[in-house]
Amino acid sequence: MTASSRGGRAVSALLKRSPTVCSQCARLAPLQQRLYSASAPGASPIQAPVSGGSTNPESSPDLPPAMHYPQHAPSHYSIKSGLILTRPPLLTRTLHPFETAFFLYQKRLEERLSAPFRKGFYFRRDTPAELDWRIKVRERHGVAGRDIGRYNPRGRMGWNDEVLVGSPLGEGEEAVRERILTDAEMRVSEDGEEIPREDRAKVERPMPRRTRSDEEGDVRKLDRALDRTLYLVVKKGEAGAWQFPAGDVLTSENLHETAARILAESAGVNMNTWIVGRVPVAHVVTKPVFKKDDPTQVEKKGEKVFFLKGRIMAGQADLTGNKHGLTDFQWLTREELQQVLPGHYYSQARLMMGDR
């Protein structure tokens, strides 16, 4: 027998062998299809042949009970998309007392390690700027820094620079701001004469952290809670619940396209916004309600709402002529959202919200 004939017989023997298939895999193979595919509506029940058994799933005792359903059951949920539109913080948060004390410590350390201040390098002798510097240094008892304390490294008490308990310097940023504003006033005129206090040009003060909207409690304004993130919520009708703007996903749309459309239809186009990515950051599920007399029939379909994240840079929401019957809107912080949103709604969306 030649080598070629022996090889041909071996191949023939391999081809004649019947493959061994697991009976459980054979039963479950027809079910491994997506129930949300385009062919789902109107599909027929499972009719996959099972080796050594019947085509009816109910006649297979070892098939899991959860798998005894038509291959493409009708969906009991409607898919929606929405946008969680946010206004980011515009101010840094108020410093903790410990942070203020640490800042003072770092300031003192920097003064000790840095090179001494050379007045002659910055001011020409007997000029109005140099005379103004003399006056201010004398009021600060020789301290070069304008914002804190009486620390003087050349004096006998140079190392006794801790801020005492109860000192205004340790109470917050208000005292530091007042010192800087007072020091910024020009004390000497162009003629080299000291300007009386009542004639000095006042330095423009920074705007307060709390705005008029904060004082009046106006939750429809964007110039409130400047150190917090604000979230846009809307309400449909007088008795409707507060929620984020959302609507049904059309067949020809992706989630981010639906979110952009719903925002324009709900809050108008007079806002400069952008959507952060195309992946949902949160989702809210509302379970369907089944009929009492027939638990297989749905009385009210459930909802699966997928939310994308958005930012607003300018503009304001306008509900005039909106297509969703919205009657009111608010810009709320995370704590305020917890008070107005339904409990199950807030609990499912809260994980995408920042600490501030």
Short mmCIF file of C-alpha atoms in Angstrom, two decimals:
data_model
loop_
_atom_site.label_atom_id
_atom_site.label_comp_id
_atom_site.label_asym_id
_atom_site.label_seq_id
_atom_site.Cartn_x
_atom_site.Cartn_y
_atom_site.Cartn_z
CA MET A 1 0.00 0.00 0.00
CA THR A 2 1.43 3.33 -0.99
CA ALA A 3 1.65 6.35 1.28
CA SER A 4 -0.83 8.29 -0.81
CA SER A 5 -3.46 5.56 -0.57
CA ARG A 6 -3.02 5.26 3.19
CA GLY A 7 -3.46 9.06 3.52
CA GLY A 8 -6.62 9.01 1.42
CA ARG A 9 -8.18 6.30 3.57
CA ALA A 10 -7.39 8.28 6.75
CA VAL A 11 -9.10 11.38 5.36
CA SER A 12 -12.14 9.38 4.34
CA ALA A 13 -12.38 7.90 7.82
CA LEU A 14 -12.31 11.36 9.38
CA LEU A 15 -15.02 12.66 7.08
CA LYS A 16 -17.29 9.74 7.90
CA ARG A 17 -17.17 10.44 11.62
CA SER A 18 -20.30 12.23 12.94
CA PRO A 19 -19.59 15.23 15.21
CA THR A 20 -20.65 14.97 18.83
CA VAL A 21 -23.02 17.82 19.86
CA CYS A 22 -24.10 18.57 23.42
CA SER A 23 -27.87 18.05 23.74
CA GLN A 24 -28.24 21.11 26.01
CA CYS A 25 -26.39 23.32 23.50
CA ALA A 26 -28.59 22.00 20.72
CA ARG A 27 -31.72 23.02 22.65
CA LEU A 28 -30.46 26.51 23.52
CA ALA A 29 -28.86 27.31 20.15
CA PRO A 30 -32.08 28.67 18.55
CA LEU A 31 -32.53 31.06 21.50
CA GLN A 32 -29.20 32.80 21.05
CA GLN A 33 -30.67 35.63 19.00
CA ARG A 34 -31.30 39.23 19.94
CA LEU A 35 -34.86 39.85 21.05
CA TYR A 36 -34.50 43.53 20.14
CA SER A 37 -33.44 42.91 16.53
CA ALA A 38 -35.32 44.34 13.58
CA SER A 39 -37.03 40.99 12.91
CA ALA A 40 -38.58 40.85 16.39
CA PRO A 41 -42.13 42.13 15.57
CA GLY A 42 -44.42 39.40 14.33
CA ALA A 43 -41.86 36.60 14.59
CA SER A 44 -43.10 33.05 15.01
CA PRO A 45 -42.56 30.97 18.17
CA ILE A 46 -39.62 28.64 18.56
CA GLN A 47 -39.74 25.82 16.03
CA ALA A 48 -36.13 24.62 16.21
CA PRO A 49 -35.71 20.84 15.85
CA VAL A 50 -34.13 19.18 18.84
CA SER A 51 -32.23 15.96 18.29
CA GLY A 52 -34.18 13.10 19.78
CA GLY A 53 -37.04 15.25 20.99
CA SER A 54 -40.06 17.35 20.02
CA THR A 55 -40.06 20.81 18.47
CA ASN A 56 -42.31 22.17 21.24
CA PRO A 57 -40.22 23.85 24.01
CA GLU A 58 -42.79 22.90 26.66
CA SER A 59 -42.17 19.21 25.95
CA SER A 60 -38.51 19.55 26.95
CA PRO A 61 -38.44 18.97 30.73
CA ASP A 62 -34.80 19.94 31.13
CA LEU A 63 -35.18 23.32 29.37
CA PRO A 64 -35.07 26.24 31.87
CA PRO A 65 -38.57 27.62 32.56
CA ALA A 66 -37.38 31.16 31.79
CA MET A 67 -36.65 30.09 28.22
CA HIS A 68 -40.24 28.93 27.51
CA TYR A 69 -41.36 31.97 25.51
CA PRO A 70 -41.60 32.93 21.85
CA GLN A 71 -38.30 33.67 20.22
CA HIS A 72 -39.20 37.32 19.61
CA ALA A 73 -41.61 38.43 22.34
CA PRO A 74 -43.11 41.93 22.01
CA SER A 75 -41.30 44.59 24.06
CA HIS A 76 -43.04 45.97 27.12
CA TYR A 77 -40.81 49.07 27.21
CA SER A 78 -40.57 52.22 25.14
CA ILE A 79 -37.06 53.58 24.55
CA LYS A 80 -36.46 57.26 25.24
CA SER A 81 -33.46 59.56 25.27
CA GLY A 82 -32.92 62.74 27.24
CA LEU A 83 -30.34 65.31 28.21
CA ILE A 84 -29.06 66.24 31.65
CA LEU A 85 -28.10 69.84 30.88
CA THR A 86 -25.73 71.36 33.44
CA ARG A 87 -24.17 74.69 34.21
CA PRO A 88 -20.73 74.04 35.76
CA PRO A 89 -19.48 75.96 38.82
CA LEU A 90 -18.28 79.48 38.04
CA LEU A 91 -16.47 80.06 41.35
CA THR A 92 -14.22 77.99 43.53
CA ARG A 93 -15.82 76.86 46.73
CA THR A 94 -15.31 78.65 50.03
CA LEU A 95 -12.13 77.56 51.78
CA HIS A 96 -12.33 75.38 54.86
CA PRO A 97 -10.70 76.92 57.98
CA PHE A 98 -8.02 74.24 57.80
CA GLU A 99 -7.28 75.19 54.19
CA THR A 100 -6.98 78.84 55.19
CA ALA A 101 -4.53 77.95 57.95
CA PHE A 102 -2.52 75.80 55.55
CA PHE A 103 -2.35 78.69 53.09
CA LEU A 104 -0.94 80.95 55.78
CA TYR A 105 1.62 78.29 56.66
CA GLN A 106 2.73 77.97 53.03
CA LYS A 107 2.91 81.76 52.75
CA ARG A 108 5.19 82.03 55.78
CA LEU A 109 7.38 79.20 54.51
CA GLU A 110 7.74 80.87 51.13
CA GLU A 111 8.73 84.17 52.74
CA ARG A 112 11.48 82.49 54.74
CA LEU A 113 12.92 80.54 51.81
CA SER A 114 12.66 83.17 49.08
CA ALA A 115 15.21 85.88 48.34
CA PRO A 116 14.70 89.19 50.19
CA PHE A 117 12.70 91.92 48.48
CA ARG A 118 14.99 94.51 46.87
CA LYS A 119 13.13 97.78 46.86
CA GLY A 120 15.75 99.56 44.72
CA PHE A 121 15.18 97.08 41.90
CA TYR A 122 11.48 97.98 41.60
CA PHE A 123 11.27 101.65 42.72
CA ARG A 124 13.39 104.67 41.86
CA ARG A 125 14.29 106.72 44.90
CA ASP A 126 11.96 109.60 45.88
CA THR A 127 9.39 108.84 43.19
CA PRO A 128 5.65 108.77 44.02
CA ALA A 129 5.66 104.96 43.74
CA GLU A 130 8.60 104.69 46.17
CA LEU A 131 6.98 107.10 48.62
CA ASP A 132 3.73 105.15 48.43
CA TRP A 133 5.67 101.94 49.18
CA ARG A 134 7.26 103.51 52.25
CA ILE A 135 3.89 104.48 53.69
CA LYS A 136 2.38 101.05 53.21
CA VAL A 137 5.42 99.18 54.59
CA ARG A 138 5.36 101.40 57.66
CA GLU A 139 1.70 100.54 58.24
CA ARG A 140 2.53 96.84 57.85
CA HIS A 141 5.37 97.15 60.36
CA GLY A 142 7.99 96.23 57.78
CA VAL A 143 6.17 93.25 56.29
CA ALA A 144 6.62 92.84 52.55
CA GLY A 145 3.54 90.67 52.03
CA ARG A 146 0.29 92.60 51.70
CA ASP A 147 -2.25 90.01 52.69
CA ILE A 148 -1.30 88.56 56.07
CA GLY A 149 0.11 89.39 59.43
CA ARG A 150 3.05 91.29 60.91
CA TYR A 151 5.70 88.74 60.09
CA ASN A 152 9.16 90.37 59.94
CA PRO A 153 12.05 87.92 59.52
CA ARG A 154 14.64 90.57 60.52
CA GLY A 155 13.01 91.43 63.82
CA ARG A 156 13.51 89.82 67.22
CA MET A 157 10.09 88.15 66.97
CA GLY A 158 10.67 86.89 63.43
CA TRP A 159 9.76 83.31 64.28
CA ASN A 160 6.74 84.20 66.37
CA ASP A 161 4.43 84.42 63.34
CA GLU A 162 1.54 82.08 64.13
CA VAL A 163 -1.96 83.44 63.66
CA LEU A 164 -3.62 83.60 67.07
CA VAL A 165 -7.00 82.06 67.78
CA GLY A 166 -9.67 84.69 67.19
CA SER A 167 -7.49 86.79 64.90
CA PRO A 168 -9.32 88.19 61.83
CA LEU A 169 -6.58 86.67 59.66
CA GLY A 170 -7.66 83.19 60.64
CA GLU A 171 -11.39 83.72 60.15
CA GLY A 172 -11.55 83.46 56.36
CA GLU A 173 -10.88 85.14 53.06
CA GLU A 174 -12.87 88.29 53.85
CA ALA A 175 -10.10 89.76 56.05
CA VAL A 176 -7.43 88.92 53.47
CA ARG A 177 -9.48 90.54 50.70
CA GLU A 178 -9.97 93.72 52.74
CA ARG A 179 -6.23 93.99 53.38
CA ILE A 180 -5.41 93.61 49.69
CA LEU A 181 -8.01 96.22 48.65
CA THR A 182 -6.78 98.68 51.25
CA ASP A 183 -3.17 98.22 50.21
CA ALA A 184 -4.06 98.69 46.52
CA GLU A 185 -5.14 102.32 47.08
CA MET A 186 -2.67 104.94 45.87
CA ARG A 187 -1.58 107.09 48.83
CA VAL A 188 0.77 109.55 47.09
CA SER A 189 -0.07 111.97 44.28
CA GLU A 190 2.10 112.70 41.24
CA ASP A 191 3.48 115.74 43.11
CA GLY A 192 4.81 113.51 45.89
CA GLU A 193 2.17 114.62 48.43
CA GLU A 194 0.21 112.18 50.56
CA ILE A 195 -3.45 112.03 49.52
CA PRO A 196 -6.03 112.43 52.31
CA ARG A 197 -8.17 109.39 52.97
CA GLU A 198 -11.36 111.00 51.71
CA ASP A 199 -9.73 111.95 48.39
CA ARG A 200 -8.21 108.58 47.56
CA ALA A 201 -9.50 106.75 44.48
CA LYS A 202 -11.36 103.66 45.63
CA VAL A 203 -10.31 100.34 44.16
CA GLU A 204 -13.07 98.44 42.38
CA ARG A 205 -14.27 95.69 44.67
CA PRO A 206 -14.94 92.14 43.40
CA MET A 207 -18.52 91.02 43.04
CA PRO A 208 -19.99 89.15 46.04
CA ARG A 209 -20.25 85.37 45.94
CA ARG A 210 -24.00 85.52 46.58
CA THR A 211 -26.01 87.18 43.84
CA ARG A 212 -29.40 88.83 43.79
CA SER A 213 -30.94 85.58 42.52
CA ASP A 214 -29.55 83.81 45.60
CA GLU A 215 -31.06 86.38 47.92
CA GLU A 216 -34.47 86.26 46.19
CA GLY A 217 -34.47 82.47 45.76
CA ASP A 218 -35.07 82.69 42.00
CA VAL A 219 -34.46 79.12 40.76
CA ARG A 220 -34.99 80.04 37.10
CA LYS A 221 -31.84 82.16 36.87
CA LEU A 222 -28.40 80.84 35.94
CA ASP A 223 -26.54 83.43 38.05
CA ARG A 224 -27.23 81.65 41.33
CA ALA A 225 -25.23 79.11 43.37
CA LEU A 226 -22.10 80.18 41.48
CA ASP A 227 -19.91 77.62 43.26
CA ARG A 228 -22.26 74.68 42.49
CA THR A 229 -23.41 72.73 39.44
CA LEU A 230 -26.95 73.51 38.30
CA TYR A 231 -29.20 71.01 36.48
CA LEU A 232 -32.11 71.85 34.19
CA VAL A 233 -35.41 70.16 35.06
CA VAL A 234 -38.81 70.70 33.44
CA LYS A 235 -42.41 69.97 34.37
CA LYS A 236 -45.33 68.96 32.16
CA GLY A 237 -48.69 70.36 33.21
CA GLU A 238 -49.64 71.63 36.61
CA ALA A 239 -49.68 68.23 38.32
CA GLY A 240 -46.78 66.72 36.40
CA ALA A 241 -43.58 65.57 38.05
CA TRP A 242 -40.26 67.31 37.62
CA GLN A 243 -37.84 65.52 35.30
CA PHE A 244 -34.98 66.03 32.86
CA PRO A 245 -35.97 66.80 29.24
CA ALA A 246 -36.59 63.48 27.44
CA GLY A 247 -38.59 62.03 24.55
CA ASP A 248 -39.12 58.98 22.33
CA VAL A 249 -36.28 57.78 20.12
CA LEU A 250 -37.27 57.77 16.46
CA THR A 251 -36.29 54.86 14.23
CA SER A 252 -33.84 56.96 12.22
CA GLU A 253 -32.12 58.56 15.25
CA ASN A 254 -29.30 57.72 17.61
CA LEU A 255 -29.51 58.54 21.31
CA HIS A 256 -27.44 61.73 21.08
CA GLU A 257 -29.49 62.95 18.11
CA THR A 258 -32.72 62.44 20.00
CA ALA A 259 -31.33 64.24 23.05
CA ALA A 260 -30.35 67.29 20.95
CA ARG A 261 -33.75 67.35 19.25
CA ILE A 262 -35.68 67.02 22.51
CA LEU A 263 -33.71 69.87 24.09
CA ALA A 264 -34.46 72.18 21.15
CA GLU A 265 -38.14 71.23 21.15
CA SER A 266 -38.43 71.61 24.93
CA ALA A 267 -36.28 74.59 25.94
CA GLY A 268 -35.89 76.44 22.66
CA VAL A 269 -32.86 77.23 20.54
CA ASN A 270 -31.68 80.35 22.38
CA MET A 271 -29.01 78.42 24.25
CA ASN A 272 -25.38 77.71 23.41
CA THR A 273 -25.04 74.08 24.45
CA TRP A 274 -22.98 71.03 23.57
CA ILE A 275 -23.39 67.33 24.32
CA VAL A 276 -20.49 65.69 26.17
CA GLY A 277 -19.92 62.49 24.19
CA ARG A 278 -22.39 60.01 22.73
CA VAL A 279 -22.51 57.50 25.57
CA PRO A 280 -25.31 57.73 28.18
CA VAL A 281 -24.20 58.74 31.66
CA ALA A 282 -27.36 57.54 33.42
CA HIS A 283 -30.60 55.72 32.74
CA VAL A 284 -33.98 55.53 34.46
CA VAL A 285 -36.23 52.48 34.16
CA THR A 286 -39.96 52.52 34.85
CA LYS A 287 -41.49 49.03 34.96
CA PRO A 288 -44.63 48.25 32.93
CA VAL A 289 -48.06 47.73 34.48
CA PHE A 290 -49.82 44.46 33.58
CA LYS A 291 -53.54 43.81 33.58
CA LYS A 292 -54.90 42.17 36.71
CA ASP A 293 -57.19 39.75 34.88
CA ASP A 294 -54.53 38.82 32.30
CA PRO A 295 -50.94 39.18 33.58
CA THR A 296 -49.58 38.54 30.07
CA GLN A 297 -51.17 41.71 28.69
CA VAL A 298 -49.67 45.13 29.32
CA GLU A 299 -51.96 47.86 30.60
CA LYS A 300 -49.25 50.55 30.55
CA LYS A 301 -45.87 50.13 28.89
CA GLY A 302 -42.71 50.81 30.84
CA GLU A 303 -39.97 53.24 29.91
CA LYS A 304 -36.21 53.05 29.57
CA VAL A 305 -34.79 56.56 29.41
CA PHE A 306 -31.09 56.96 28.55
CA PHE A 307 -29.60 60.32 29.51
CA LEU A 308 -26.63 62.04 27.92
CA LYS A 309 -24.71 64.86 29.56
CA GLY A 310 -24.75 68.41 28.21
CA ARG A 311 -23.25 71.78 29.07
CA ILE A 312 -24.66 75.27 28.65
CA MET A 313 -22.30 78.17 27.96
CA ALA A 314 -24.75 80.99 27.28
CA GLY A 315 -28.45 81.70 26.84
CA GLN A 316 -31.49 80.61 28.80
CA ALA A 317 -34.27 78.07 28.54
CA ASP A 318 -37.48 79.26 26.86
CA LEU A 319 -40.60 77.06 26.99
CA THR A 320 -42.62 79.28 24.67
CA GLY A 321 -44.27 77.14 21.99
CA ASN A 322 -42.58 73.90 23.08
CA LYS A 323 -43.85 70.66 21.54
CA HIS A 324 -44.05 68.61 24.73
CA GLY A 325 -46.57 70.55 26.80
CA LEU A 326 -43.98 71.78 29.32
CA THR A 327 -45.15 74.52 31.67
CA ASP A 328 -42.19 75.32 33.93
CA PHE A 329 -38.44 74.85 34.34
CA GLN A 330 -35.85 75.24 37.10
CA TRP A 331 -32.05 75.26 37.51
CA LEU A 332 -31.38 73.28 40.68
CA THR A 333 -28.43 71.98 42.67
CA ARG A 334 -27.99 68.33 43.58
CA GLU A 335 -29.58 68.77 47.00
CA GLU A 336 -32.51 70.67 45.49
CA LEU A 337 -33.02 67.93 42.90
CA GLN A 338 -33.40 65.39 45.68
CA GLN A 339 -36.29 67.44 47.06
CA VAL A 340 -38.30 67.81 43.83
CA LEU A 341 -37.58 64.68 41.74
CA PRO A 342 -39.48 61.45 42.42
CA GLY A 343 -37.57 59.09 44.69
CA HIS A 344 -36.98 56.26 42.19
CA TYR A 345 -36.11 58.78 39.49
CA TYR A 346 -33.47 60.57 41.55
CA SER A 347 -31.96 57.37 42.96
CA GLN A 348 -31.25 56.02 39.45
CA ALA A 349 -29.77 59.26 38.09
CA ARG A 350 -27.87 60.55 41.13
CA LEU A 351 -24.62 58.66 40.43
CA MET A 352 -23.77 60.92 37.48
CA MET A 353 -23.95 64.06 39.63
CA GLY A 354 -20.79 65.57 41.06
CA ASP A 355 -20.23 66.48 44.68
CA ARG A 356 -20.72 70.13 43.89
#
